[in-house]
Structures are given as C-alpha cells and as structure tokens.
mmCIF file of C-alpha atoms and ligand atoms in Angstrom:
data_model
loop_
_atom_site.group_PDB
_atom_site.id
_atom_site.type_symbol
_atom_site.label_atom_id
_atom_site.label_comp_id
_atom_site.label_asym_id
_atom_site.label_seq_id
_atom_site.Cartn_x
_atom_site.Cartn_y
_atom_site.Cartn_z
ATOM 1 C CA MET I 1 -3.888 -30.106 68.802
ATOM 2 C CA GLY I 2 -2.249 -27.193 70.576
ATOM 3 C CA GLU I 3 -4.056 -23.983 71.781
ATOM 4 C CA PHE I 4 -2.903 -21.879 68.880
ATOM 5 C CA GLU I 5 -3.713 -24.447 66.246
ATOM 6 C CA LEU I 6 -7.162 -24.899 67.792
ATOM 7 C CA ILE I 7 -7.706 -21.161 67.703
ATOM 8 C CA ARG I 8 -6.468 -20.829 64.083
ATOM 9 C CA HIS I 9 -8.386 -23.803 62.772
ATOM 10 C CA TYR I 10 -11.875 -23.476 64.543
ATOM 11 C CA PHE I 11 -12.063 -19.709 65.162
ATOM 12 C CA ALA I 12 -9.556 -17.613 63.198
ATOM 13 C CA ALA I 13 -10.353 -19.433 60.082
ATOM 14 C CA ALA I 14 -14.149 -19.009 60.341
ATOM 15 C CA PRO I 15 -15.878 -16.884 57.781
ATOM 16 C CA CYS I 16 -17.209 -14.540 60.565
ATOM 17 C CA ALA I 17 -13.644 -13.960 61.841
ATOM 18 C CA GLN I 18 -12.433 -12.067 58.686
ATOM 19 C CA ALA I 19 -11.772 -8.353 59.131
ATOM 20 C CA GLY I 20 -14.302 -6.068 57.483
ATOM 21 C CA GLU I 21 -16.557 -3.064 58.079
ATOM 22 C CA GLY I 22 -15.793 -1.650 61.492
ATOM 23 C CA VAL I 23 -12.991 -4.093 62.244
ATOM 24 C CA ALA I 24 -9.599 -2.800 61.415
ATOM 25 C CA LEU I 25 -7.665 -5.619 63.108
ATOM 26 C CA GLY I 26 -9.153 -8.973 64.109
ATOM 27 C CA ILE I 27 -7.796 -12.193 65.756
ATOM 28 C CA GLY I 28 -4.165 -12.694 65.992
ATOM 29 C CA ASP I 29 -2.651 -9.652 67.717
ATOM 30 C CA ASP I 30 -2.807 -8.593 71.445
ATOM 31 C CA CYS I 31 -6.023 -6.600 70.801
ATOM 32 C CA ALA I 32 -8.410 -6.202 68.102
ATOM 33 C CA LEU I 33 -8.935 -2.754 66.727
ATOM 34 C CA LEU I 34 -12.326 -1.364 66.106
ATOM 35 C CA ASP I 35 -13.340 1.718 64.014
ATOM 36 C CA ILE I 36 -16.112 3.830 65.526
ATOM 37 C CA PRO I 37 -17.483 6.629 63.250
ATOM 38 C CA ALA I 38 -17.202 10.188 64.634
ATOM 39 C CA GLY I 39 -20.442 11.001 66.375
ATOM 40 C CA GLU I 40 -21.135 7.525 67.513
ATOM 41 C CA GLN I 41 -20.766 5.658 70.734
ATOM 42 C CA LEU I 42 -19.685 2.058 71.465
ATOM 43 C CA ALA I 43 -22.264 -0.259 73.061
ATOM 44 C CA VAL I 44 -20.669 -3.284 75.012
ATOM 45 C CA SER I 45 -22.294 -6.258 76.780
ATOM 46 C CA THR I 46 -20.902 -9.391 78.332
ATOM 47 C CA ASP I 47 -22.774 -12.809 79.126
ATOM 48 C CA SER I 48 -21.495 -16.051 80.503
ATOM 49 C CA LEU I 49 -23.028 -19.369 79.993
ATOM 50 C CA VAL I 50 -21.966 -22.230 82.306
ATOM 51 C CA ALA I 51 -22.607 -25.899 81.663
ATOM 52 C CA GLY I 52 -25.099 -27.327 84.241
ATOM 53 C CA VAL I 53 -26.412 -23.771 84.948
ATOM 54 C CA HIS I 54 -27.413 -22.252 81.759
ATOM 55 C CA PHE I 55 -27.432 -25.305 79.500
ATOM 56 C CA PRO I 56 -27.074 -29.053 79.984
ATOM 57 C CA GLU I 57 -23.468 -30.373 79.805
ATOM 58 C CA ALA I 58 -24.511 -32.669 76.923
ATOM 59 C CA ALA I 59 -26.056 -29.908 74.794
ATOM 60 C CA ASP I 60 -25.709 -30.117 71.074
ATOM 61 C CA PRO I 61 -22.630 -28.000 70.238
ATOM 62 C CA PHE I 62 -23.976 -26.476 67.046
ATOM 63 C CA LEU I 63 -27.103 -25.298 68.862
ATOM 64 C CA LEU I 64 -25.080 -24.096 71.828
ATOM 65 C CA GLY I 65 -22.914 -21.963 69.538
ATOM 66 C CA GLN I 66 -25.974 -20.431 67.930
ATOM 67 C CA ARG I 67 -27.687 -19.728 71.135
ATOM 68 C CA ALA I 68 -24.666 -18.380 73.028
ATOM 69 C CA LEU I 69 -24.291 -15.532 70.393
ATOM 70 C CA ALA I 70 -28.006 -14.957 70.053
ATOM 71 C CA VAL I 71 -28.344 -14.246 73.759
ATOM 72 C CA SER I 72 -25.452 -11.746 73.650
ATOM 73 C CA ALA I 73 -26.565 -10.093 70.373
ATOM 74 C CA SER I 74 -29.838 -9.557 71.881
ATOM 75 C CA ASP I 75 -28.519 -7.115 74.291
ATOM 76 C CA LEU I 76 -27.245 -5.006 71.382
ATOM 77 C CA ALA I 77 -30.782 -5.168 69.867
ATOM 78 C CA ALA I 78 -32.227 -3.970 73.158
ATOM 79 C CA MET I 79 -30.085 -0.852 72.970
ATOM 80 C CA GLY I 80 -30.820 -0.283 69.291
ATOM 81 C CA ALA I 81 -27.139 -0.753 68.460
ATOM 82 C CA THR I 82 -25.765 -1.705 65.124
ATOM 83 C CA PRO I 83 -23.658 -4.873 65.499
ATOM 84 C CA ILE I 84 -19.829 -4.795 65.042
ATOM 85 C CA GLY I 85 -18.195 -7.804 66.498
ATOM 86 C CA PHE I 86 -17.776 -10.060 69.454
ATOM 87 C CA THR I 87 -15.123 -11.799 71.532
ATOM 88 C CA LEU I 88 -15.303 -15.443 72.856
ATOM 89 C CA ALA I 89 -13.724 -16.749 76.061
ATOM 90 C CA LEU I 90 -14.018 -20.434 75.821
ATOM 91 C CA THR I 91 -13.163 -22.950 78.666
ATOM 92 C CA LEU I 92 -13.186 -26.560 77.534
ATOM 93 C CA PRO I 93 -12.731 -29.776 79.505
ATOM 94 C CA ALA I 94 -10.862 -31.265 76.429
ATOM 95 C CA ALA I 95 -10.337 -30.247 72.828
ATOM 96 C CA ARG I 96 -12.726 -32.629 70.940
ATOM 97 C CA ALA I 97 -12.524 -32.028 67.246
ATOM 98 C CA ASP I 98 -16.290 -32.944 66.559
ATOM 99 C CA TRP I 99 -17.437 -30.813 69.397
ATOM 100 C CA LEU I 100 -15.305 -27.722 68.340
ATOM 101 C CA GLN I 101 -16.431 -28.168 64.632
ATOM 102 C CA ALA I 102 -20.118 -28.179 65.369
ATOM 103 C CA PHE I 103 -19.768 -25.454 68.006
ATOM 104 C CA ALA I 104 -17.856 -23.187 65.484
ATOM 105 C CA ARG I 105 -20.382 -23.813 62.848
ATOM 106 C CA GLY I 106 -23.315 -22.774 65.042
ATOM 107 C CA LEU I 107 -21.441 -19.670 66.294
ATOM 108 C CA ASN I 108 -20.532 -18.664 62.699
ATOM 109 C CA GLN I 109 -24.057 -19.211 61.405
ATOM 110 C CA MET I 110 -25.531 -16.832 64.061
ATOM 111 C CA ALA I 111 -22.680 -14.346 63.570
ATOM 112 C CA GLN I 112 -23.266 -14.017 59.930
ATOM 113 C CA SER I 113 -26.976 -13.717 60.394
ATOM 114 C CA CYS I 114 -26.486 -10.910 63.074
ATOM 115 C CA GLY I 115 -23.577 -9.103 61.046
ATOM 116 C CA LEU I 116 -21.185 -9.729 63.950
ATOM 117 C CA ARG I 117 -17.539 -10.432 63.462
ATOM 118 C CA LEU I 118 -15.406 -12.643 65.742
ATOM 119 C CA ILE I 119 -12.428 -10.359 66.839
ATOM 120 C CA GLY I 120 -10.690 -12.184 69.514
ATOM 121 C CA GLY I 121 -11.043 -14.151 72.644
ATOM 122 C CA ASP I 122 -9.224 -16.673 74.969
ATOM 123 C CA THR I 123 -9.015 -20.411 75.174
ATOM 124 C CA THR I 124 -8.488 -22.327 78.352
ATOM 125 C CA ARG I 125 -9.021 -25.787 79.831
ATOM 126 C CA GLY I 126 -11.484 -26.358 82.618
ATOM 127 C CA PRO I 127 -15.256 -27.031 83.185
ATOM 128 C CA LEU I 128 -17.289 -26.069 80.047
ATOM 129 C CA SER I 129 -18.234 -22.410 80.009
ATOM 130 C CA LEU I 130 -18.497 -19.542 77.465
ATOM 131 C CA THR I 131 -18.212 -15.817 77.910
ATOM 132 C CA LEU I 132 -19.128 -13.630 75.093
ATOM 133 C CA THR I 133 -18.606 -9.921 74.806
ATOM 134 C CA VAL I 134 -20.445 -8.046 71.998
ATOM 135 C CA PHE I 135 -19.709 -4.647 70.611
ATOM 136 C CA GLY I 136 -21.960 -2.404 68.669
ATOM 137 C CA ARG I 137 -22.306 1.276 67.678
ATOM 138 C CA LEU I 138 -24.942 3.937 68.042
ATOM 139 C CA PRO I 139 -25.377 7.569 67.136
ATOM 140 C CA ARG I 140 -24.478 9.502 70.105
ATOM 141 C CA GLY I 141 -27.357 9.965 72.670
ATOM 142 C CA GLN I 142 -29.808 7.478 70.729
ATOM 143 C CA ALA I 143 -29.335 4.365 72.690
ATOM 144 C CA LEU I 144 -32.635 2.807 74.046
ATOM 145 C CA THR I 145 -32.067 2.714 77.727
ATOM 146 C CA ARG I 146 -34.406 1.448 80.451
ATOM 147 C CA SER I 147 -34.993 4.691 82.045
ATOM 148 C CA GLY I 148 -37.028 6.860 79.635
ATOM 149 C CA ALA I 149 -40.697 5.365 80.001
ATOM 150 C CA ARG I 150 -43.176 8.082 80.428
ATOM 151 C CA VAL I 151 -46.731 7.879 81.813
ATOM 152 C CA GLY I 152 -49.132 7.538 78.852
ATOM 153 C CA ASP I 153 -46.719 5.516 76.725
ATOM 154 C CA LEU I 154 -47.831 2.159 75.353
ATOM 155 C CA LEU I 155 -46.103 -1.135 76.467
ATOM 156 C CA CYS I 156 -45.086 -3.276 73.453
ATOM 157 C CA VAL I 157 -43.336 -6.494 72.909
ATOM 158 C CA GLY I 158 -41.682 -7.765 69.690
ATOM 159 C CA GLY I 159 -43.802 -10.873 69.125
ATOM 160 C CA GLU I 160 -45.029 -14.046 70.759
ATOM 161 C CA LEU I 161 -43.713 -14.814 74.267
ATOM 162 C CA GLY I 162 -43.146 -17.954 76.343
ATOM 163 C CA ASP I 163 -42.099 -20.446 73.755
ATOM 164 C CA ALA I 164 -38.506 -20.904 75.025
ATOM 165 C CA ALA I 165 -39.856 -21.369 78.460
ATOM 166 C CA GLY I 166 -42.319 -23.803 77.188
ATOM 167 C CA ALA I 167 -39.536 -25.772 75.320
ATOM 168 C CA LEU I 168 -37.537 -26.056 78.599
ATOM 169 C CA PRO I 169 -39.028 -29.221 79.854
ATOM 170 C CA LEU I 170 -38.324 -30.737 76.351
ATOM 171 C CA VAL I 171 -34.719 -29.561 76.573
ATOM 172 C CA LEU I 172 -34.319 -31.264 79.967
ATOM 173 C CA GLY I 173 -36.057 -34.490 78.827
ATOM 174 C CA GLN I 174 -38.912 -34.017 81.241
ATOM 175 C CA LEU I 175 -41.605 -33.964 78.683
ATOM 176 C CA GLN I 176 -42.239 -35.472 75.172
ATOM 177 C CA ALA I 177 -44.280 -33.885 72.495
ATOM 178 C CA GLU I 178 -45.185 -34.644 68.906
ATOM 179 C CA PRO I 179 -42.303 -33.644 66.562
ATOM 180 C CA ALA I 180 -44.026 -30.632 64.776
ATOM 181 C CA LEU I 181 -44.981 -29.127 68.219
ATOM 182 C CA ALA I 182 -41.741 -29.903 69.777
ATOM 183 C CA GLU I 183 -39.787 -28.541 66.797
ATOM 184 C CA ALA I 184 -41.649 -25.028 66.954
ATOM 185 C CA LEU I 185 -40.861 -24.494 70.541
ATOM 186 C CA LEU I 186 -37.404 -26.014 70.644
ATOM 187 C CA THR I 187 -36.375 -23.665 67.695
ATOM 188 C CA ARG I 188 -37.313 -20.659 69.864
ATOM 189 C CA TYR I 189 -35.312 -22.025 72.686
ATOM 190 C CA TRP I 190 -32.037 -22.937 70.743
ATOM 191 C CA SER I 191 -32.008 -20.377 67.850
ATOM 192 C CA PRO I 192 -33.787 -17.193 69.304
ATOM 193 C CA GLN I 193 -33.425 -14.481 66.639
ATOM 194 C CA PRO I 194 -32.056 -11.294 68.321
ATOM 195 C CA GLN I 195 -34.384 -8.464 67.200
ATOM 196 C CA LEU I 196 -31.493 -6.265 65.879
ATOM 197 C CA ALA I 197 -33.387 -4.579 62.982
ATOM 198 C CA LEU I 198 -36.373 -3.824 65.312
ATOM 199 C CA GLY I 199 -34.022 -2.333 67.946
ATOM 200 C CA GLN I 200 -32.538 0.029 65.253
ATOM 201 C CA ALA I 201 -35.933 0.910 63.988
ATOM 202 C CA LEU I 202 -36.940 1.946 67.474
ATOM 203 C CA ARG I 203 -34.052 4.454 67.937
ATOM 204 C CA GLY I 204 -35.482 7.882 68.334
ATOM 205 C CA ARG I 205 -39.128 6.378 68.778
ATOM 206 C CA ALA I 206 -39.181 4.007 71.815
ATOM 207 C CA THR I 207 -38.768 5.820 75.118
ATOM 208 C CA ALA I 208 -37.343 2.753 76.950
ATOM 209 C CA ALA I 209 -36.378 -0.883 75.866
ATOM 210 C CA LEU I 210 -34.878 -4.085 76.976
ATOM 211 C CA ASP I 211 -34.589 -7.685 75.862
ATOM 212 C CA ILE I 212 -36.746 -10.248 77.721
ATOM 213 C CA SER I 213 -34.500 -12.786 79.427
ATOM 214 C CA ASP I 214 -36.188 -13.440 82.697
ATOM 215 C CA GLY I 215 -39.820 -13.249 81.783
ATOM 216 C CA LEU I 216 -41.989 -10.231 80.981
ATOM 217 C CA LEU I 217 -42.840 -9.414 84.490
ATOM 218 C CA ALA I 218 -39.368 -9.276 85.897
ATOM 219 C CA ASP I 219 -37.914 -7.499 82.860
ATOM 220 C CA CYS I 220 -40.857 -4.954 82.986
ATOM 221 C CA GLY I 221 -39.865 -4.462 86.578
ATOM 222 C CA HIS I 222 -36.528 -3.157 85.533
ATOM 223 C CA ILE I 223 -38.002 -0.625 83.221
ATOM 224 C CA ALA I 224 -40.576 0.460 85.824
ATOM 225 C CA ALA I 225 -37.823 0.923 88.468
ATOM 226 C CA ALA I 226 -35.276 2.763 86.076
ATOM 227 C CA SER I 227 -38.021 5.017 84.744
ATOM 228 C CA GLY I 228 -39.850 5.772 88.047
ATOM 229 C CA VAL I 229 -43.206 4.695 86.660
ATOM 230 C CA ALA I 230 -45.598 1.606 86.912
ATOM 231 C CA LEU I 231 -46.076 -0.678 83.934
ATOM 232 C CA GLN I 232 -49.471 -2.314 83.517
ATOM 233 C CA ILE I 233 -49.731 -5.673 81.561
ATOM 234 C CA GLU I 234 -53.126 -6.738 80.228
ATOM 235 C CA GLN I 235 -53.061 -10.507 80.478
ATOM 236 C CA ALA I 236 -55.487 -11.025 77.559
ATOM 237 C CA ARG I 237 -53.215 -9.201 75.254
ATOM 238 C CA LEU I 238 -50.093 -11.510 75.755
ATOM 239 C CA PRO I 239 -49.138 -12.930 72.301
ATOM 240 C CA LEU I 240 -48.897 -16.705 72.668
ATOM 241 C CA SER I 241 -48.062 -19.205 69.964
ATOM 242 C CA SER I 242 -50.590 -21.900 69.166
ATOM 243 C CA ALA I 243 -47.749 -24.505 69.806
ATOM 244 C CA LEU I 244 -47.211 -23.180 73.252
ATOM 245 C CA LYS I 245 -51.103 -23.218 74.136
ATOM 246 C CA THR I 246 -51.493 -26.740 72.634
ATOM 247 C CA LEU I 247 -48.681 -28.253 74.618
ATOM 248 C CA HIS I 248 -49.213 -26.464 77.984
ATOM 249 C CA GLY I 249 -52.750 -25.094 78.029
ATOM 250 C CA LEU I 250 -53.651 -21.314 78.230
ATOM 251 C CA ASP I 251 -52.931 -20.817 81.905
ATOM 252 C CA SER I 252 -49.406 -22.465 81.812
ATOM 253 C CA ALA I 253 -48.707 -20.580 78.461
ATOM 254 C CA ARG I 254 -49.451 -17.345 80.020
ATOM 255 C CA LEU I 255 -47.192 -18.246 82.985
ATOM 256 C CA CYS I 256 -44.304 -19.170 80.540
ATOM 257 C CA ALA I 257 -44.769 -15.689 78.972
ATOM 258 C CA LEU I 258 -44.888 -13.772 82.242
ATOM 259 C CA SER I 259 -42.208 -15.588 84.326
ATOM 260 C CA GLY I 260 -40.510 -18.094 82.019
ATOM 261 C CA GLY I 261 -37.780 -16.229 80.470
ATOM 262 C CA ASP I 262 -35.324 -16.915 77.493
ATOM 263 C CA ASP I 263 -37.606 -15.139 75.129
ATOM 264 C CA TYR I 264 -34.991 -12.770 73.800
ATOM 265 C CA ARG I 265 -37.622 -10.532 72.366
ATOM 266 C CA LEU I 266 -37.701 -6.902 72.941
ATOM 267 C CA ALA I 267 -40.102 -5.146 75.350
ATOM 268 C CA PHE I 268 -40.396 -1.352 74.842
ATOM 269 C CA THR I 269 -42.398 1.673 75.666
ATOM 270 C CA LEU I 270 -43.746 3.834 73.018
ATOM 271 C CA PRO I 271 -45.523 7.144 72.854
ATOM 272 C CA PRO I 272 -48.969 6.334 71.145
ATOM 273 C CA GLY I 273 -48.369 8.595 68.193
ATOM 274 C CA GLU I 274 -45.400 6.417 67.124
ATOM 275 C CA LEU I 275 -47.457 3.168 66.898
ATOM 276 C CA SER I 276 -49.205 3.412 63.515
ATOM 277 C CA ALA I 277 -45.988 4.293 61.490
ATOM 278 C CA LEU I 278 -44.167 1.278 62.915
ATOM 279 C CA GLN I 279 -47.074 -1.022 62.417
ATOM 280 C CA ALA I 280 -47.442 0.176 58.732
ATOM 281 C CA ALA I 281 -43.852 -0.508 58.243
ATOM 282 C CA GLY I 282 -44.555 -4.132 59.259
ATOM 283 C CA TRP I 283 -42.545 -4.325 62.391
ATOM 284 C CA PRO I 284 -43.646 -7.287 64.658
ATOM 285 C CA LEU I 285 -44.842 -5.352 67.655
ATOM 286 C CA VAL I 286 -47.756 -6.115 69.913
ATOM 287 C CA VAL I 287 -49.161 -3.806 72.561
ATOM 288 C CA VAL I 288 -49.617 -5.581 75.859
ATOM 289 C CA GLY I 289 -50.211 -2.716 78.168
ATOM 290 C CA GLN I 290 -49.302 0.869 79.184
ATOM 291 C CA VAL I 291 -47.206 3.071 81.460
ATOM 292 C CA VAL I 292 -49.136 4.585 84.439
ATOM 293 C CA ALA I 293 -48.039 6.778 87.417
ATOM 294 C CA GLY I 294 -46.830 4.673 90.288
ATOM 295 C CA GLN I 295 -44.161 1.926 90.688
ATOM 296 C CA GLY I 296 -43.692 -1.704 89.826
ATOM 297 C CA VAL I 297 -45.557 -3.936 87.521
ATOM 298 C CA GLN I 298 -49.352 -4.568 87.565
ATOM 299 C CA LEU I 299 -51.049 -7.527 85.865
ATOM 300 C CA LEU I 300 -54.694 -6.770 84.729
ATOM 301 C CA ASN I 301 -57.533 -9.303 83.972
ATOM 302 C CA GLU I 302 -60.034 -8.788 81.231
ATOM 303 C CA GLN I 303 -62.156 -6.424 83.608
ATOM 304 C CA GLY I 304 -59.143 -4.239 84.136
ATOM 305 C CA GLN I 305 -58.607 -5.363 87.655
ATOM 306 C CA CYS I 306 -55.142 -5.967 89.230
ATOM 307 C CA MET I 307 -54.405 -9.701 89.609
ATOM 308 C CA ALA I 308 -51.905 -11.307 92.024
ATOM 309 C CA LEU I 309 -48.562 -11.612 90.317
ATOM 310 C CA PRO I 310 -47.162 -15.104 89.798
ATOM 311 C CA VAL I 311 -43.727 -16.019 91.187
ATOM 312 C CA ALA I 312 -40.887 -13.939 89.887
ATOM 313 C CA GLY I 313 -38.287 -15.060 87.160
ATOM 314 C CA TYR I 314 -35.173 -17.038 87.794
ATOM 315 C CA GLN I 315 -32.490 -15.320 89.722
ATOM 316 C CA HIS I 316 -28.940 -16.508 90.484
ATOM 317 C CA PHE I 317 -27.923 -16.352 94.135
ATOM 318 C CA GLU I 318 -31.609 -15.947 95.207
ATOM 319 C CA GLY I 319 -31.805 -16.449 98.949
ATOM 320 C CA SER I 320 -28.126 -16.329 99.549
ATOM 321 C CA ALA I 321 -26.434 -13.390 101.357
HETATM 322 P P1 ADP H 401 -2.740 -13.417 74.600
HETATM 323 O O1 ADP H 401 -1.882 -14.349 75.235
HETATM 324 O O2 ADP H 401 -2.115 -12.185 73.933
HETATM 325 O O3 ADP H 401 -3.997 -13.101 75.298
HETATM 326 P P2 ADP H 401 -3.907 -15.658 73.253
HETATM 327 O O4 ADP H 401 -2.907 -16.741 72.966
HETATM 328 O O5 ADP H 401 -4.854 -15.746 74.294
HETATM 329 O O6 ADP H 401 -3.242 -14.279 73.221
HETATM 330 O O7 ADP H 401 -4.744 -15.581 71.862
HETATM 331 C C1 ADP H 401 -4.081 -15.321 70.544
HETATM 332 C C2 ADP H 401 -4.975 -14.745 69.628
HETATM 333 O O8 ADP H 401 -6.192 -15.552 69.411
HETATM 334 C C3 ADP H 401 -5.555 -13.333 70.239
HETATM 335 O O9 ADP H 401 -5.853 -12.392 69.177
HETATM 336 C C4 ADP H 401 -6.933 -13.790 70.735
HETATM 337 O O10 ADP H 401 -7.947 -12.657 70.849
HETATM 338 C C5 ADP H 401 -7.357 -14.918 69.836
HETATM 339 N N1 ADP H 401 -8.206 -15.945 70.467
HETATM 340 C C6 ADP H 401 -7.883 -16.779 71.466
HETATM 341 N N2 ADP H 401 -8.849 -17.633 71.783
HETATM 342 C C7 ADP H 401 -9.874 -17.353 70.976
HETATM 343 C C8 ADP H 401 -11.249 -17.841 70.702
HETATM 344 N N3 ADP H 401 -11.730 -18.890 71.424
HETATM 345 N N4 ADP H 401 -11.969 -17.291 69.713
HETATM 346 C C9 ADP H 401 -11.451 -16.247 68.970
HETATM 347 N N5 ADP H 401 -10.267 -15.692 69.052
HETATM 348 C C10 ADP H 401 -9.396 -16.274 70.098
HETATM 349 MG MG1 MG H 402 -5.336 -14.632 76.034
#
C-alpha cells in the first residue's frame, strides 16, 4: 500500500476525519482551514511520543492511539479550551495493516469522545514515533494559564492521582497483579480521560491551571514559579484510589501521586468563594492544599509541618549539558 492509499484508508476515511463544526476544510489539501469565531483565540499544543522512550515498542496499537490523543487533548483541557481538531505526524518502520487498523480505531475512539477532528498530518518511514498537534478555541482572555495563582487560593485537583504511575510496572512487565486490580490501574494509564469539560467549567473561576503529566510536585512547581507564589500540598489530602493503595501500599501510593506522572488530571488554584458552586454542580474536584506567600512547593504532614520532598518527576535530558 502506498503512502496516499494508506492515508486515505486509515485516516482520511475515519469518522473523526470528516469536516464539521470549526473545520471548513480537512484532510486532502495543502492545509486544513479552521473557523475561529470572532472574539475567540486559537489554543495550540504539540506532543511527541517516541517508541522506547514514552511507550514500549510492542505497545498495543489501539491503546497507543487512544493514549497519544488523550495526552495531547489534556493540554487543551488545562487551558480551558473547547476542542476543534488535531494533526497527526506518524513515523512508521513499516505499513502493517493490522497495526494501522487498530491504531486508527483507538485514535478515532478518543477523538470522538473528545470532540476533536483529525484535520491533517504527515506520514513517513522510520523508527516508530507520533507527533500530535491539537487545536482548540477560547473566548479572548479567558485561557487558564499557569501564572494567575494568588495567595489565599485553594489548590485543587480533578480526582484521584497516581494510578497511571502505579500501573507503569505492570505496563513494563515488572510486576503482576490480580486482574481486577491490574485493570483498574492500566485503564488509567492507557485511556486517561482528558478533563475537557472541567477545564471549560473553570474558565473565569480558576486563577491558574495545568494538567498533571510529571507528578503533582513537579507540576505544582510550574504554577508556583509562573505565579510567583508558594504552593502547599497537604499529604493526607491526596486522593488515592483503593486499587493503588492495595497494590503498592500507602507510602508508595503517595509517591506515585506526588512524583509519578502520567495522571493527566487537572491541578488548579481557586479562590475559596468559587469552591461550593463547583462542588454543588458535581465537578470532581478535591482540595489538596493552598497558595501561600513564598516560592516553590511545600509538602505538609498531618501536623502541618513541612516534610522533605521526594525525588522530582521524570525529566528528559536530566544531567546533560
Ligand atoms: P503534502 O506533501 O502537501 O504535505 P502529504 O502528502 O504529506 O501532503 O499529505 C496529503 C494530505 O494528507 C494532507 O492533507 C495531509 O495533511 C494529510 N495527511 C498525511 N498524513 C496524515 C496522517 N497520518 N493523518 C492524517 N492526515 C494525514
Ligand atoms: Mg506532508
């Protein structure tokens, strides 16, 4: 199968690749054309996933398709953007029909659940890697940036943390667990659900937000630095699933939440007056700390004393010049 036939068969023909709201022209021309309503801004984010670095070479292609798009869509959620579409740059060692079929199905499923249309891309031969660029829209000036946290705000997260990190030894085949337990954690690793609706609900309410990809500590550090404040996390308030605690024990479960990464839940700062209305509306938010004067991130024990911070989240090029 040639390049053009491959694109047409697996991508252009997918339900998620059909033109629709916000997409005036999709796959097939030199550029896609997006319609941005007057008074709105375009939100854009790119992520690359490389085999052997971000996922095992032999990863299930359906799950990989789902996860690749979820990870990118999560950045739109973190800005409070309404999804429009995405491009896919795919580098493949070979055009294997079964692999492409399953990958395109996973991608399509996540695209449809996120309301994202596939609007273009590129297809090349080489070591397996994926680069996805997502596009969303926002009323001008309403994006949830990292820089608006204020002293006195509450620090909140969008649900249980650490499950994906707790699943990693299962993904890598380093640990076995009974099926029900493994399933609960692996689902959070392979099919994280980008919190798009929550992000949009936080527009005009949260003062700062991001999606947690490198562990709560590292990511809260980004908000603290951008906002010129300190973020306090109360360890006892960390929301942890029972599956995570059962498989790893409380101390390791907390470590997964604090430094593990791959959660793709939102972390955000909220003026205290905004909390009750959001809770009453049923949004899955958990208060884990607060914003105080100072800098950096502080971890507090049950007595409210500062604890030593565990090692930081994963960083590419760590230690290199
Ligand atoms: P060009 O040479 O103009 O860059 P290509 O041959 O790379 O065009 O792609 C042809 C069309 O198919 C373009 O609209 C491009 O966006 C789209 N496309 C290529 N690869 C993919 C892919 N993996 N997924 C979705 N669309 C793709
Ligand atoms: Mg091209």
